[in-house]
Amino acid sequence: MSGDLLNEPLLVTGSYDHTIRVWQTYTSQCIRNMQHVDSQVNALDISPKRNMLAACGYQHIRLYDLNSNYPIVNFEGVTKNVTSVGFQEDGKWMFTGGEDGKVRIWDMSSPSPSCKRIFDCQSPVNAVCLLPNQVELLMAHQGGGIYLWDVKSDQHDHLLPEVECSILDVAVSPNGAYMAAINNKGSCFIWTLTSWSGSPGQETQLTRSEAKLKIQAHEKYGLRCKFSPDSNYLVTCSGDGTARVYRTDTWTLHAELRIERFWMWDAAFNNDSKYLFTASSDSLARLWRIDTKTVEREYTGHLKAVTALAFRDEPLNTTTTDTTGTGLSSTH
């Protein structure tokens, strides 16, 4: 099992049924079912080494060994809903955000990870995103704003794109060129990003953002926005039952992926940006081929809404395994 998990595409879903499922993406088979007791699953992330899974919910942050069914670490000291979780690219630290308004940095270098830094957004945090530079965090909160925090220098800035709204998600393109945020009114905001570079010896400044445009992505509640690995696409998810894919060169609609009546909670592109996984409140995860707008796979097993998913396509052993992700459409 461990060899397969390290070298095959890895899809993980979390649900309101208090379970986390690990899937074989080619066959739609569930290969592991883990209990997330006491709480629904709000967010998931797979560690860079693909051996650990972080899951968060109501008053809980748990770290699972992907080769066992039970959490190996329960993080202490969090209250209310924990809404966001992610890893630094080397796995040295992990970040979480929650409805207590706090964004926490957890040191992962010891067997008992501890909270080393806290940023207080003074408003419930809906989403946290790490910039490609691996030192700045974007934090979206219910007060309608987005904080930018440099975890090294402790500098921070605050954006307020629209008053009387709640920012539900924030994302940065892998090439570092764009930032996107979506709110509870279905509006998606786009900024261009510029890294500040001063003379040698000068103190590093925060990444600069410049407002570019506003897209009315959905008529209803916006839930998620994510960029593709090649930075060519942005997907937005909504309570209107759609995931909409936009081109980042023109910011025009490229594809609309629709289901009936249910909320689209989460989405993730595969490694070559040609396929999209979605999680929805009809208890299903789906794999879509974007250019044809068709469902290639359905992942069935959860009993309630699927609210979170995580996907890693790139194997650790890249010398012997194809990383294009095109095999996702094959019928093994």
Short mmCIF file of C-alpha atoms in Angstrom, two decimals, residues 144-288:
data_model
loop_
_atom_site.label_atom_id
_atom_site.label_comp_id
_atom_site.label_asym_id
_atom_site.label_seq_id
_atom_site.Cartn_x
_atom_site.Cartn_y
_atom_site.Cartn_z
CA GLY A 144 -14.75 41.08 4.03
CA GLY A 145 -11.01 41.57 3.99
CA ILE A 146 -7.78 39.73 3.25
CA TYR A 147 -4.66 39.98 5.37
CA LEU A 148 -1.19 39.44 3.92
CA TRP A 149 1.26 38.28 6.59
CA ASP A 150 5.00 37.69 6.25
CA VAL A 151 5.70 34.98 8.82
CA LYS A 152 9.43 35.80 8.86
CA SER A 153 9.39 39.58 9.25
CA ASP A 154 5.93 39.74 10.88
CA GLN A 155 4.93 42.54 8.52
CA HIS A 156 1.33 42.55 7.39
CA ASP A 157 -1.11 44.40 5.16
CA HIS A 158 -4.89 44.41 4.75
CA LEU A 159 -7.11 44.53 1.64
CA LEU A 160 -10.84 45.24 1.70
CA PRO A 161 -12.16 44.56 -1.82
CA GLU A 162 -15.86 45.02 -1.03
CA VAL A 163 -17.74 46.15 2.05
CA GLU A 164 -20.55 44.20 3.76
CA CYS A 165 -19.51 40.81 2.49
CA SER A 166 -17.52 37.78 3.61
CA ILE A 167 -14.49 36.50 1.70
CA LEU A 168 -14.91 32.72 1.51
CA ASP A 169 -11.67 31.76 -0.25
CA VAL A 170 -8.41 33.18 -1.52
CA ALA A 171 -5.85 31.69 -3.92
CA VAL A 172 -2.56 32.55 -5.62
CA SER A 173 -1.45 31.26 -9.02
CA PRO A 174 1.58 28.95 -8.85
CA ASN A 175 3.58 31.36 -11.02
CA GLY A 176 2.97 34.10 -8.46
CA ALA A 177 1.37 36.46 -10.97
CA TYR A 178 -2.22 36.59 -9.74
CA MET A 179 -4.32 36.47 -6.61
CA ALA A 180 -8.02 35.64 -6.57
CA ALA A 181 -10.71 35.84 -3.89
CA ILE A 182 -14.39 34.92 -3.90
CA ASN A 183 -17.11 36.18 -1.58
CA ASN A 184 -20.55 35.20 -0.35
CA LYS A 185 -22.18 37.24 -3.14
CA GLY A 186 -20.51 35.19 -5.87
CA SER A 187 -18.09 37.97 -6.81
CA CYS A 188 -14.53 36.95 -7.71
CA PHE A 189 -11.79 39.57 -7.42
CA ILE A 190 -8.48 39.38 -9.29
CA TRP A 191 -5.24 41.15 -8.40
CA THR A 192 -1.84 41.20 -10.09
CA LEU A 193 1.05 40.49 -7.73
CA THR A 194 4.54 41.97 -7.77
CA SER A 195 7.41 40.83 -5.60
CA TRP A 196 9.30 43.69 -4.04
CA SER A 197 13.06 43.50 -4.54
CA GLY A 198 15.31 46.07 -2.94
CA SER A 199 19.04 46.61 -2.77
CA PRO A 200 21.17 44.04 -0.92
CA GLY A 201 20.92 44.55 2.80
CA GLN A 202 17.56 46.29 2.68
CA GLU A 203 14.67 44.81 4.58
CA THR A 204 12.37 42.69 2.44
CA GLN A 205 8.99 44.24 1.73
CA LEU A 206 5.62 42.56 1.35
CA THR A 207 4.41 41.35 -2.03
CA ARG A 208 2.47 44.14 -3.70
CA SER A 209 -1.02 43.67 -5.10
CA GLU A 210 -2.87 45.74 -7.65
CA ALA A 211 -6.59 45.31 -8.26
CA LYS A 212 -7.20 44.08 -11.80
CA LEU A 213 -10.87 43.17 -12.23
CA LYS A 214 -14.04 41.86 -10.64
CA ILE A 215 -15.88 38.89 -12.14
CA GLN A 216 -19.47 38.09 -11.23
CA ALA A 217 -18.59 34.42 -11.18
CA HIS A 218 -21.85 33.17 -9.64
CA GLU A 219 -25.27 34.50 -8.75
CA LYS A 220 -25.22 32.69 -5.42
CA TYR A 221 -22.80 32.00 -2.59
CA GLY A 222 -19.20 31.57 -3.71
CA LEU A 223 -17.37 28.78 -1.89
CA ARG A 224 -13.97 28.09 -3.47
CA CYS A 225 -11.44 29.49 -5.92
CA LYS A 226 -8.28 27.70 -7.07
CA PHE A 227 -5.70 28.14 -9.81
CA SER A 228 -4.50 25.31 -12.02
CA PRO A 229 -0.91 24.05 -11.67
CA ASP A 230 0.06 25.68 -14.98
CA SER A 231 -1.56 28.97 -13.83
CA ASN A 232 -3.64 29.09 -17.04
CA TYR A 233 -7.01 28.54 -15.36
CA LEU A 234 -8.99 29.59 -12.31
CA VAL A 235 -11.92 27.55 -11.02
CA THR A 236 -14.68 28.95 -8.81
CA CYS A 237 -17.26 26.85 -6.95
CA SER A 238 -20.65 27.91 -5.68
CA GLY A 239 -23.90 27.05 -4.01
CA ASP A 240 -25.51 27.33 -7.46
CA GLY A 241 -24.32 23.81 -8.37
CA THR A 242 -21.56 24.85 -10.74
CA ALA A 243 -17.79 24.93 -10.98
CA ARG A 244 -16.73 27.56 -13.52
CA VAL A 245 -13.31 27.53 -15.14
CA TYR A 246 -11.86 30.84 -16.37
CA ARG A 247 -8.85 31.42 -18.60
CA THR A 248 -6.25 33.62 -16.91
CA ASP A 249 -5.02 35.20 -20.16
CA THR A 250 -8.41 36.72 -20.99
CA TRP A 251 -10.42 36.12 -17.78
CA THR A 252 -13.24 34.73 -19.90
CA LEU A 253 -15.34 31.68 -19.06
CA HIS A 254 -13.72 28.52 -20.45
CA ALA A 255 -16.05 25.83 -19.10
CA GLU A 256 -19.05 25.46 -16.80
CA LEU A 257 -19.37 22.13 -14.97
CA ARG A 258 -22.87 21.73 -13.58
CA ILE A 259 -24.73 19.34 -11.31
CA GLU A 260 -28.37 19.59 -10.27
CA ARG A 261 -29.54 21.37 -7.11
CA PHE A 262 -26.47 20.67 -4.97
CA TRP A 263 -23.62 22.83 -3.73
CA MET A 264 -20.13 22.54 -5.22
CA TRP A 265 -17.95 22.71 -2.13
CA ASP A 266 -14.40 22.17 -3.34
CA ALA A 267 -12.29 21.51 -6.43
CA ALA A 268 -8.74 20.57 -7.44
CA PHE A 269 -7.00 20.36 -10.80
CA ASN A 270 -4.83 17.42 -11.79
CA ASN A 271 -1.18 18.01 -12.58
CA ASP A 272 -1.55 18.80 -16.29
CA SER A 273 -4.57 21.06 -15.68
CA LYS A 274 -6.81 19.11 -18.09
CA TYR A 275 -8.99 17.46 -15.44
CA LEU A 276 -10.82 18.75 -12.39
CA PHE A 277 -11.99 16.99 -9.25
CA THR A 278 -15.06 18.40 -7.52
CA ALA A 279 -16.72 17.74 -4.16
CA SER A 280 -20.42 18.36 -3.74
CA SER A 281 -23.31 18.09 -1.31
CA ASP A 282 -24.89 15.14 -3.16
CA SER A 283 -22.25 12.96 -1.36
CA LEU A 284 -20.16 12.51 -4.52
CA ALA A 285 -16.72 13.48 -5.72
CA ARG A 286 -16.33 13.68 -9.50
CA LEU A 287 -13.53 13.79 -12.02
CA TRP A 288 -14.31 16.06 -14.98
#
